[in-house]
Coordinates of C-alpha atoms and ligand atoms in Angstrom, one line a residue:
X1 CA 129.3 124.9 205.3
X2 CA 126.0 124.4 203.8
X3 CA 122.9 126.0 204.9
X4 CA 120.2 124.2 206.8
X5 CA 116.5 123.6 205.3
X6 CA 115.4 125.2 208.6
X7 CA 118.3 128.4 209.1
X8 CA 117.3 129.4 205.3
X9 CA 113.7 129.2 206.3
X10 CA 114.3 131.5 209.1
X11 CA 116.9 133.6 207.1
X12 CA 114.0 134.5 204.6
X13 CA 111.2 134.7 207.0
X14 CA 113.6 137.8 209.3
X15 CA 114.4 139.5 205.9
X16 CA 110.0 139.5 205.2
X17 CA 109.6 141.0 208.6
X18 CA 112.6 143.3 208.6
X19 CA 113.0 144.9 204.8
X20 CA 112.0 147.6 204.1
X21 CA 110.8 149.3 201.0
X22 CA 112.5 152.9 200.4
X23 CA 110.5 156.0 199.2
X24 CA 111.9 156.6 196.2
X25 CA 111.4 153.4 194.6
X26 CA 107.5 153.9 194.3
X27 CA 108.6 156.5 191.6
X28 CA 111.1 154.7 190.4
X29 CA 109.0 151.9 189.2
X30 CA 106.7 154.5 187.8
X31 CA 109.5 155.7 185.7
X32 CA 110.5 152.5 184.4
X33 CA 106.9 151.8 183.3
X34 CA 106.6 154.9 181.8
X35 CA 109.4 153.7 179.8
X36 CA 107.8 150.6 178.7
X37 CA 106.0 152.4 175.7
X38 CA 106.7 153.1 171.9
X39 CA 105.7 155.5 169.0
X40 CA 103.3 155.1 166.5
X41 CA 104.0 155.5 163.1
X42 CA 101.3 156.5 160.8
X43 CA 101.2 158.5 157.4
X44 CA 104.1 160.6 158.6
X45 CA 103.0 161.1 161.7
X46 CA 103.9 159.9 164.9
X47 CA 102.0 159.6 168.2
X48 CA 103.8 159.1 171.5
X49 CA 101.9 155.6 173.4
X50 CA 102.9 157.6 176.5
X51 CA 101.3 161.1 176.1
X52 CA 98.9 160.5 173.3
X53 CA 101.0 163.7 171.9
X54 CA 101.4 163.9 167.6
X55 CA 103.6 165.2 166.0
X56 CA 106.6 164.5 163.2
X57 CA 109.1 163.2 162.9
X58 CA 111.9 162.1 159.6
X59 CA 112.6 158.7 162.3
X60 CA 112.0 155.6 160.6
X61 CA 109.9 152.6 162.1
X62 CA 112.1 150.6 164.7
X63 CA 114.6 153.4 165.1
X64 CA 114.3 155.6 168.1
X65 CA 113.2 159.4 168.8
X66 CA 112.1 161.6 171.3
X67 CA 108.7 162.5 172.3
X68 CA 108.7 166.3 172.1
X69 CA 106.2 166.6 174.8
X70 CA 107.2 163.5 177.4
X71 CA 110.8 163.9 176.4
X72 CA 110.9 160.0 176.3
X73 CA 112.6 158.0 174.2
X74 CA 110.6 155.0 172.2
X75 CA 111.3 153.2 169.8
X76 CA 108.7 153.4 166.9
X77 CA 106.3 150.8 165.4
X78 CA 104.2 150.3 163.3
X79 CA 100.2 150.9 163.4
X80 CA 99.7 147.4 162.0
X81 CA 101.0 146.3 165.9
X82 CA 99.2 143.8 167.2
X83 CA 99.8 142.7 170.9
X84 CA 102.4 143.9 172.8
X85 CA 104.7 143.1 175.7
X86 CA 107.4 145.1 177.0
X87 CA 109.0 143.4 180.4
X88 CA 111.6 144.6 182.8
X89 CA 113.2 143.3 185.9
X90 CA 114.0 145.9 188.6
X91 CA 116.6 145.6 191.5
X92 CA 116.6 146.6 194.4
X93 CA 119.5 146.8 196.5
X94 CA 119.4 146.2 200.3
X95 CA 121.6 144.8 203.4
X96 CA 120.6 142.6 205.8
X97 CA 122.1 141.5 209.3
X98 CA 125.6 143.4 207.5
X99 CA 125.0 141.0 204.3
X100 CA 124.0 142.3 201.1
X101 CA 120.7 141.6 198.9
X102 CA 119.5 141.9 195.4
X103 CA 115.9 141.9 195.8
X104 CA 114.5 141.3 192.0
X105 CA 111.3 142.7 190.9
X106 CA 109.5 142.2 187.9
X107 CA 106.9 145.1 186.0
X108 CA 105.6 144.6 182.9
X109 CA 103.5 146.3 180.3
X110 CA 100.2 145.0 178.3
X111 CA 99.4 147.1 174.7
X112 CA 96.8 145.3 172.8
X113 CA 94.8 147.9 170.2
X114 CA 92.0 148.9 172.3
X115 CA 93.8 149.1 176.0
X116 CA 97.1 149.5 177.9
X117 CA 97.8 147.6 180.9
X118 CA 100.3 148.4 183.8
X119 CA 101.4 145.8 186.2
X120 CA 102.9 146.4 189.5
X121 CA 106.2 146.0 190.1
X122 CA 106.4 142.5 191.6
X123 CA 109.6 140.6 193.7
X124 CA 109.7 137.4 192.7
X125 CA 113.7 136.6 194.0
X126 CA 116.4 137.0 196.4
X127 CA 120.2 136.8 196.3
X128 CA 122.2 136.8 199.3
X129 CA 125.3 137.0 199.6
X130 CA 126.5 135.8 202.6
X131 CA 128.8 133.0 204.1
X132 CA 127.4 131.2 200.6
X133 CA 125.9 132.8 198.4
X134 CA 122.0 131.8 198.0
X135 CA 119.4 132.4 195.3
X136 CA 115.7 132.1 196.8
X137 CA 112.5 132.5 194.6
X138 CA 108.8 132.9 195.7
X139 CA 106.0 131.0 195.1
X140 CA 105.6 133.7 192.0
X141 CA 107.9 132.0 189.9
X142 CA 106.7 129.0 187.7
X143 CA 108.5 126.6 185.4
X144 CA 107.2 125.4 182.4
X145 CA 108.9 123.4 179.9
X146 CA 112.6 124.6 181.0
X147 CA 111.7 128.4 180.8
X148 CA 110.8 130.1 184.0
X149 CA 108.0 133.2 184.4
X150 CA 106.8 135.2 186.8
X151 CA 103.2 135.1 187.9
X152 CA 102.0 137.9 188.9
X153 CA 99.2 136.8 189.8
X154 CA 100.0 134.9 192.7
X155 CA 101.0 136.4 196.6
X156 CA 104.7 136.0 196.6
X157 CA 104.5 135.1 200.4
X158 CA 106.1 131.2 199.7
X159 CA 109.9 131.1 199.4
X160 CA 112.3 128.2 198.9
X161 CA 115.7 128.0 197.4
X162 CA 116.3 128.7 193.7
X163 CA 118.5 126.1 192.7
X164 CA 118.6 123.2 190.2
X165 CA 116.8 120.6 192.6
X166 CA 113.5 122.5 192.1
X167 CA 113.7 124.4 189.3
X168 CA 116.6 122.7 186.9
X169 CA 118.2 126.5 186.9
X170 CA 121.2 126.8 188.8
X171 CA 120.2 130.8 190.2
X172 CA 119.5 134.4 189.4
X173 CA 121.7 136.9 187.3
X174 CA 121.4 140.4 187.7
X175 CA 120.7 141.7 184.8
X176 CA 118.1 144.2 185.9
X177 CA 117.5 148.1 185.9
X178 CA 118.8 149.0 188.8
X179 CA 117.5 151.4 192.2
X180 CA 120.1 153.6 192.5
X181 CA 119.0 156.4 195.2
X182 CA 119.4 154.4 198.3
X183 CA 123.0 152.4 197.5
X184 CA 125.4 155.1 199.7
X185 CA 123.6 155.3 202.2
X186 CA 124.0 151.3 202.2
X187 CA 127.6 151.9 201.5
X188 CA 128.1 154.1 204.7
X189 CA 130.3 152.4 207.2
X190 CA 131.5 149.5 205.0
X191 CA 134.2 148.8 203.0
X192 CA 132.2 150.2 200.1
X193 CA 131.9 153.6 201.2
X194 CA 134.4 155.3 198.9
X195 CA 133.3 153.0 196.2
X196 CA 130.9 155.3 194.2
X197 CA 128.9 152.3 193.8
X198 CA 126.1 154.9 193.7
X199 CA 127.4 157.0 191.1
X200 CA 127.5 154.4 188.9
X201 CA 124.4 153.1 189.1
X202 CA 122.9 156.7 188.6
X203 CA 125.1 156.7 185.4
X204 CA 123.8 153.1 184.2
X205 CA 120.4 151.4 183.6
X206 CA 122.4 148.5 183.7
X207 CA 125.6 147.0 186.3
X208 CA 126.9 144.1 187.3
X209 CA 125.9 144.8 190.8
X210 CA 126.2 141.2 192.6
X211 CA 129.7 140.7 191.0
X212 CA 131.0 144.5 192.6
X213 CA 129.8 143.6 195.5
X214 CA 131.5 140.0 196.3
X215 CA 134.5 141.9 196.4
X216 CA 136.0 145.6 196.7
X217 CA 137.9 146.2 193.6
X218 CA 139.8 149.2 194.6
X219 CA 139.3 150.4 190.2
X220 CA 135.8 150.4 190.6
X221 CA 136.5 154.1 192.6
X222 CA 139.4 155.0 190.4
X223 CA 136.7 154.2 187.0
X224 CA 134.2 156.2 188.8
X225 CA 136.2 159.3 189.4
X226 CA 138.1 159.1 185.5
X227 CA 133.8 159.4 184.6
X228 CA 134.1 155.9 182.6
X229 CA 131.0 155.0 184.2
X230 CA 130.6 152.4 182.0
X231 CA 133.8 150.5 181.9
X232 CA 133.0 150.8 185.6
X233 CA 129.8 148.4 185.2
X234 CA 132.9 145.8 184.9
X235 CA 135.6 147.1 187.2
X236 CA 137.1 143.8 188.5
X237 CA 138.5 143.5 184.6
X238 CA 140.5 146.9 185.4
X239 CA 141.7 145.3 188.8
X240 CA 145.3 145.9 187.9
X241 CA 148.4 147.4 189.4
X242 CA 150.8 149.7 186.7
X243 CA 150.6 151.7 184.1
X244 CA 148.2 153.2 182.2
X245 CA 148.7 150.9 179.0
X246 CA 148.8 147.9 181.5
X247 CA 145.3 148.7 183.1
X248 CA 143.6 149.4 180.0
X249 CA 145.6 148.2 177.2
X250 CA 146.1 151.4 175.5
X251 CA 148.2 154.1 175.3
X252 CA 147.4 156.7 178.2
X253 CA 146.9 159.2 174.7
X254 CA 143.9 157.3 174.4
X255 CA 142.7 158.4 177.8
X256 CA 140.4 161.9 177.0
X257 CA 139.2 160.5 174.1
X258 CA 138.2 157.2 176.3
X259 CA 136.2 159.7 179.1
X260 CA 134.8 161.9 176.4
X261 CA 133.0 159.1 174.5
X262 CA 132.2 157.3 177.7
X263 CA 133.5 154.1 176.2
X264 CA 132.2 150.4 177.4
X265 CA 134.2 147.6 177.2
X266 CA 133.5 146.6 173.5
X267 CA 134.3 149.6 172.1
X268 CA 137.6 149.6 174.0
X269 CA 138.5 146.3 172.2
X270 CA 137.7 147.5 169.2
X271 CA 140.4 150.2 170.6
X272 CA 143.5 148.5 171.2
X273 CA 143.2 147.1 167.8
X274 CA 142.1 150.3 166.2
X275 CA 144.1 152.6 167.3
X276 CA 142.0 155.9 166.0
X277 CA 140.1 158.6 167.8
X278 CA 137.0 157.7 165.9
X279 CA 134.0 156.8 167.9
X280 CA 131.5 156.2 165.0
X281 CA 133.8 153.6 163.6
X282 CA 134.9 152.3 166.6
X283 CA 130.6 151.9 167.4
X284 CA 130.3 150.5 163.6
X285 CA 133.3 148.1 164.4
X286 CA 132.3 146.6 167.5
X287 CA 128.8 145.2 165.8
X288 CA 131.1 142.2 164.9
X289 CA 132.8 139.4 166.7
X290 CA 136.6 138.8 167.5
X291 CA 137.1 136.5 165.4
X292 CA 135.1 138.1 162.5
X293 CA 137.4 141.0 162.6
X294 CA 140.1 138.6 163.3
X295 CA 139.3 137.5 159.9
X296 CA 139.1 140.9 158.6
X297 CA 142.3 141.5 159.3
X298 CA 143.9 139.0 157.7
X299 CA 143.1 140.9 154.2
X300 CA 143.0 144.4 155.4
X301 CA 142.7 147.1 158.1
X302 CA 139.8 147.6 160.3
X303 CA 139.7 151.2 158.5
X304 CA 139.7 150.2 155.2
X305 CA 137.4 147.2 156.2
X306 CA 134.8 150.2 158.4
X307 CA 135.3 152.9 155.2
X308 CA 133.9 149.8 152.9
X309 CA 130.9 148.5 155.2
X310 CA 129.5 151.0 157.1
X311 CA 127.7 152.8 154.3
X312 CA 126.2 149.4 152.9
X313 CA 122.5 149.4 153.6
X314 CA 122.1 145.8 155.8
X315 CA 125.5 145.3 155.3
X316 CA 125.9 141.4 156.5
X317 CA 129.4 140.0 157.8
X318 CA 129.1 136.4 157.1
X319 CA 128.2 137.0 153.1
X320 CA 131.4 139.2 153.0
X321 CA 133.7 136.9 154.3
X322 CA 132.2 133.9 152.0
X323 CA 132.9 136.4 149.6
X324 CA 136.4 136.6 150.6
X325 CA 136.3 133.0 150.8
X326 CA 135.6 132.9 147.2
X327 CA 137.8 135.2 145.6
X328 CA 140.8 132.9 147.4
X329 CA 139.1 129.8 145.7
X330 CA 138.9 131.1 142.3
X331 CA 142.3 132.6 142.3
X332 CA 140.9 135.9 141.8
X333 CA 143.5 139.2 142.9
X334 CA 142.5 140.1 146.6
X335 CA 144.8 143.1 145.9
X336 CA 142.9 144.6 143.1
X337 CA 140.1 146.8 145.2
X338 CA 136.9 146.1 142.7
X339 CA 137.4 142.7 144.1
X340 CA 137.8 143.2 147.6
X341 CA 135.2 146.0 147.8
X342 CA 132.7 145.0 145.5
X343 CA 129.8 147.8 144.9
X344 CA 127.3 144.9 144.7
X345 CA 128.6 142.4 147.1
X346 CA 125.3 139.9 146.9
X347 CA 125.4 140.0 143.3
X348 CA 128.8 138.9 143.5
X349 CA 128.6 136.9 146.0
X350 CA 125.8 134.2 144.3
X351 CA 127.9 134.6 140.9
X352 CA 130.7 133.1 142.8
X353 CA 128.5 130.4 144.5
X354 CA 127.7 128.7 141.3
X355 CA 131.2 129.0 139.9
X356 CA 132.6 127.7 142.5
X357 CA 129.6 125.1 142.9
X358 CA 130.6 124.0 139.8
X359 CA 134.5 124.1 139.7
X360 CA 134.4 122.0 143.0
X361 CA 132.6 119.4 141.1
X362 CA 135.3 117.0 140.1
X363 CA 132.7 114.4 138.7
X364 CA 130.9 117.2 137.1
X365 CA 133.7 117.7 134.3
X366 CA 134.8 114.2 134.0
X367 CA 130.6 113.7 133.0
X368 CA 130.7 117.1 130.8
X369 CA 133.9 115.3 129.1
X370 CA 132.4 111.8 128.7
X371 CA 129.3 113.9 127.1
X372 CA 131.8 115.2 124.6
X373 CA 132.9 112.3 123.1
X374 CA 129.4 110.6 123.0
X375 CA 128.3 114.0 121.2
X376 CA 131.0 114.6 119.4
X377 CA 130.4 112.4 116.4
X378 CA 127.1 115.1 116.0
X379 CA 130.0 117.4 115.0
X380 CA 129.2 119.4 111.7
X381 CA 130.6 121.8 109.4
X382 CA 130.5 123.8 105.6
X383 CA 132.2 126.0 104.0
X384 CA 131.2 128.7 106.7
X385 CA 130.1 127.5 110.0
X386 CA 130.8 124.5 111.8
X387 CA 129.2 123.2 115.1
X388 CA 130.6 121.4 117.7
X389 CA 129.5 119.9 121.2
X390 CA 130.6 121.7 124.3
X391 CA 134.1 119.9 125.8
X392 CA 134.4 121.7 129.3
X393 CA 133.1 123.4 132.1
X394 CA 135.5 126.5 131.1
X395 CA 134.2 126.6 127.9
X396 CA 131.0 127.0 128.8
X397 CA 132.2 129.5 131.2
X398 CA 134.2 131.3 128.2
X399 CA 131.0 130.6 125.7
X400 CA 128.6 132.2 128.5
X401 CA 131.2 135.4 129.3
X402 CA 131.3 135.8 125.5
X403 CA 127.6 136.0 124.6
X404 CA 126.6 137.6 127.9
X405 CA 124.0 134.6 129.1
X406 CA 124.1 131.6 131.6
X407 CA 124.4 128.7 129.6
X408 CA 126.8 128.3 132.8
X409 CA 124.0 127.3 134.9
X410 CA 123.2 124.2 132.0
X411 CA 126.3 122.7 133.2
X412 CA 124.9 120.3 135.4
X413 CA 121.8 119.2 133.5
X414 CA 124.6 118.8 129.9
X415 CA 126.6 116.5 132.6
X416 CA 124.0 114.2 133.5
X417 CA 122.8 114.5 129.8
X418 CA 119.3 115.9 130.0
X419 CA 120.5 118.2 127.2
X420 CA 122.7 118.9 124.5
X421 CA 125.0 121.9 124.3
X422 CA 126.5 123.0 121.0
X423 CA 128.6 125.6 119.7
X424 CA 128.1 127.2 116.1
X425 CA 130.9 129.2 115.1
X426 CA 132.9 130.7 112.2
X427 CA 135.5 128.6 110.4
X428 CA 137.7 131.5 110.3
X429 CA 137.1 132.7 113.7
X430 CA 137.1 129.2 115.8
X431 CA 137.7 131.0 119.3
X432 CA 134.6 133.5 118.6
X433 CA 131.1 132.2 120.0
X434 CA 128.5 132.6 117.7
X435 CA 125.7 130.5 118.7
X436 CA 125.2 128.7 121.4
X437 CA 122.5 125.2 121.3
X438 CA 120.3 123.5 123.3
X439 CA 119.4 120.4 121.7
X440 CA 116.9 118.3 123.7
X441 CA 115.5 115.2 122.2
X442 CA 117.1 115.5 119.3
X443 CA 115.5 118.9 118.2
X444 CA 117.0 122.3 118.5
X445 CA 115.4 123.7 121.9
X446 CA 117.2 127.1 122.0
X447 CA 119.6 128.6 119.6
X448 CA 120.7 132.0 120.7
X449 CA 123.8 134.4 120.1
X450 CA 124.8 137.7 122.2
X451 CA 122.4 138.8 124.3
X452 CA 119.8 136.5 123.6
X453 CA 119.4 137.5 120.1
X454 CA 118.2 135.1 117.4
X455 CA 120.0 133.7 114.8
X456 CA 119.3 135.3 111.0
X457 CA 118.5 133.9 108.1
X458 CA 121.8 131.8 106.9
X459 CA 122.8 131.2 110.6
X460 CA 119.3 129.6 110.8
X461 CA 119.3 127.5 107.8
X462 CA 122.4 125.9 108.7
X463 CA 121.2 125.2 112.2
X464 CA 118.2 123.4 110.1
X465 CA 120.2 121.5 108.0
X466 CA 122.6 120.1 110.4
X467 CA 119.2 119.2 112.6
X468 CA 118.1 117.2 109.9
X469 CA 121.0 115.6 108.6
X470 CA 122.7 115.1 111.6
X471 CA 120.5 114.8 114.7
X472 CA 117.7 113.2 113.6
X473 CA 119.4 110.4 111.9
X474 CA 121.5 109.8 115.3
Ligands
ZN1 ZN1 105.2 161.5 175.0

């Protein structure tokens, strides 16, 4: 039963001439504008964009904070900013002919340095949801290059249907602050009238309002009355019959601690694998996906995981679980806590990289061997010292660990044989690094021992005599 060209024309054209604009929303919109505005942050002191007031404030830039004078909230910038645009769609709820609409507005808000501009809150599209549901948009909304805007300077008077024919976009969402003074006296007489559709739009900036209205859900009443306005935003998903445990997938223990924290769906989630009266974790916790905690779990709890993370400045997910990743790889205890909880997890985290990196490189040590027997004829020795050509990727490992250096990262360019690495040690203490070589070209490039000291005297005339009895005739 699809819709005419001509009945939608005169659907739309009935709605201009009969809808009406309520009181209240005048204000409304003045509101939301108001909130399109931030703090400036300057030398300690901070000046509310709104009110002009100063004063200070410990906040830092782009965290929140409360003008004392407006008693807005903003989030605060810095006074480098240079243009800015802060943009908001508002709905506005309305019935027509017994059907509902979603009227969708759009404001927006202009800072450059020197002035502040305003717009006027603008409708720019229409659902209706009636025997179909249809999305119309005015002759305000433009396409360019697969993105849509709104132009707000154009009338708004043209209308057609939204729809991927004429604008490649198959409709509206409703994702918009919403009106929410005028919404029971819409309910009255319907089969929304006990649905405190109204309450929960007073408790919300945000609801999905076209999806509570396709349908009564009989929880979206029973959510409003418990006071968890916000798992009421999504009440078909609590559209069960049964227990407690069955509606919400907790135990009905949970329930005080659920109303008291006004939970959202997220954070109840995070719940029924949690299991713990702790909001702040709970809030930490549900910054991540499913299936990064998924992960999480496979190695430890989520409190163990929440206790490690959340006081890590920047703390980043992905790095940690590459880090996990790692540890696995290279065999290394995921018991022992310094591993799994490591104080300085990006340090450790682009150690492992190049170990790995270099274990995984099969060809990589069956070059560093091949080097080893072209080198090791260059093999030298007296009564003292002897010096011998690095054999393996774990020696150099074991030679690096032992003098505290990164001849480790030479590994690749002693494979491909853009230089030579040697070892001089002790005859009586074969196992002991001493001195670790860089030949290049036949020359000594670098010869170094613990901490990047330099060799003494005898170490050094050694190192001379084996350079010029050894590599320079070879
Ligand atoms: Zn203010």
């Amino acid at each position: 039963m699809a819709y005419t060209k001509k009945e939608y024309k005169d659907l739309i054209n009935r709605m201009n001439r009969k809808m009406k604009i309520p009181n209240g929303w005048y204000k409304f919109v003045k509101k939301v504008a108001e909130n399109q505005n931030f703090i400036v942050k300057s030398k300690g002191i901070c000046t509310c964009k709104n009110c002009n007031t100063e004063f200070k404030s410990n906040k830092k830039v782009n965290e929140y904070e409360k003008c004392p004078n407006c008693k807005n909230t903003y989030l605060i910038k810095r006074n480098t900013y240079g243009l800015h645009y802060i943009k908001d769609v508002v709905i506005l709820l309305d019935k027509f002919e017994g059907k509902w609409v979603i009227r969708l507005f759009e404001i927006f808000t202009e800072y450059t340095r020197t002035r502040i501009y305003h717009s006027k809150a603008v409708e720019y599209g229409r659902i209706y949801l009636g025997k179909e549901e249809l999305h119309f948009a005015n002759n305000r909304v433009a396409s360019f290059m697969g993105n849509t805007y709104i132009n707000h300077k154009q009338d708004g008077k043209e209308w057609r249907l939204y729809n991927n024919i004429y604008y490649g976009c198959g409709g509206w969402n409703d994702d918009g602050i919403i009106y929410p003074n005028n919404i029971e006296e819409l309910c009255k007489n319907t089969k929304f009238k006990y649905s405190q559709l109204w309450t929960i739009a007073k408790e919300n900036k945000y609801m999905h309002i076209k999806e509570l209205l396709k349908k009564k859900y009989a929880s979206t009443e029973m959510l409003a009355k418990m006071k968890l306005y916000k798992l009421a935003t999504q009440a078909w998903k609590f559209n069960k019959k049964g227990s407690f445990k069955k509606r919400f997938g907790v135990d009905k223990g949970f329930c005080d601690f659920m109303v008291e924290n006004n939970i959202d769906l997220e954070e109840l989630e995070i719940l029924r694998r949690y299991k713990k009266k702790d909001i702040e974790e709970i809030r930490f916790l549900k910054e991540f996906s499913e299936s990064q905690l998924d992960e999480i779990e496979k190695y430890m709890t989520l409190e163990k995981f929440a206790n490690y993370a959340k006081n890590k400045k920047n703390f980043d997910i992905d790095l940690y679980l590459d880090y996990i990743n790692f540890l696995k790889e290279l065999n290394i205890d995921l018991n022992n806590k310094r591993n799994l909880f490591p104080d300085n997890l990006e340090q450790k985290h682009s150690e492992y990289v190049e170990q790995i990196s270099i274990k995984n490189n099969a060809k990589l040590c069956k070059d560093i061997n091949k080097r080893y027997n072209q080198l090791e004829k260059n093999s030298y020795s007296n009564n003292n010292f002897f010096i011998i050509p690095a054999k393996s990727i774990l020696e150099l490992e074991d030679e690096s660990k032992q003098q505290n250096h990164c001849v480790r990262t030479y590994a690749e360019k002693y494979a491909k044989g853009k230089c030579d690495i040697y070892f001089m040690r002790k005859n009586e203490k074969p196992n002991k690094s001493l001195v670790t070589i860089e030949v290049k070209d036949g020359k000594i490039a670098q010869s170094r021992l613990k901490n990047n000291a330099i060799p003494n005297d005898t170490q050094k005339k050694f190192l001379q005599k084996w350079e010029k009895e050894v590599l320079k005739v070879a």
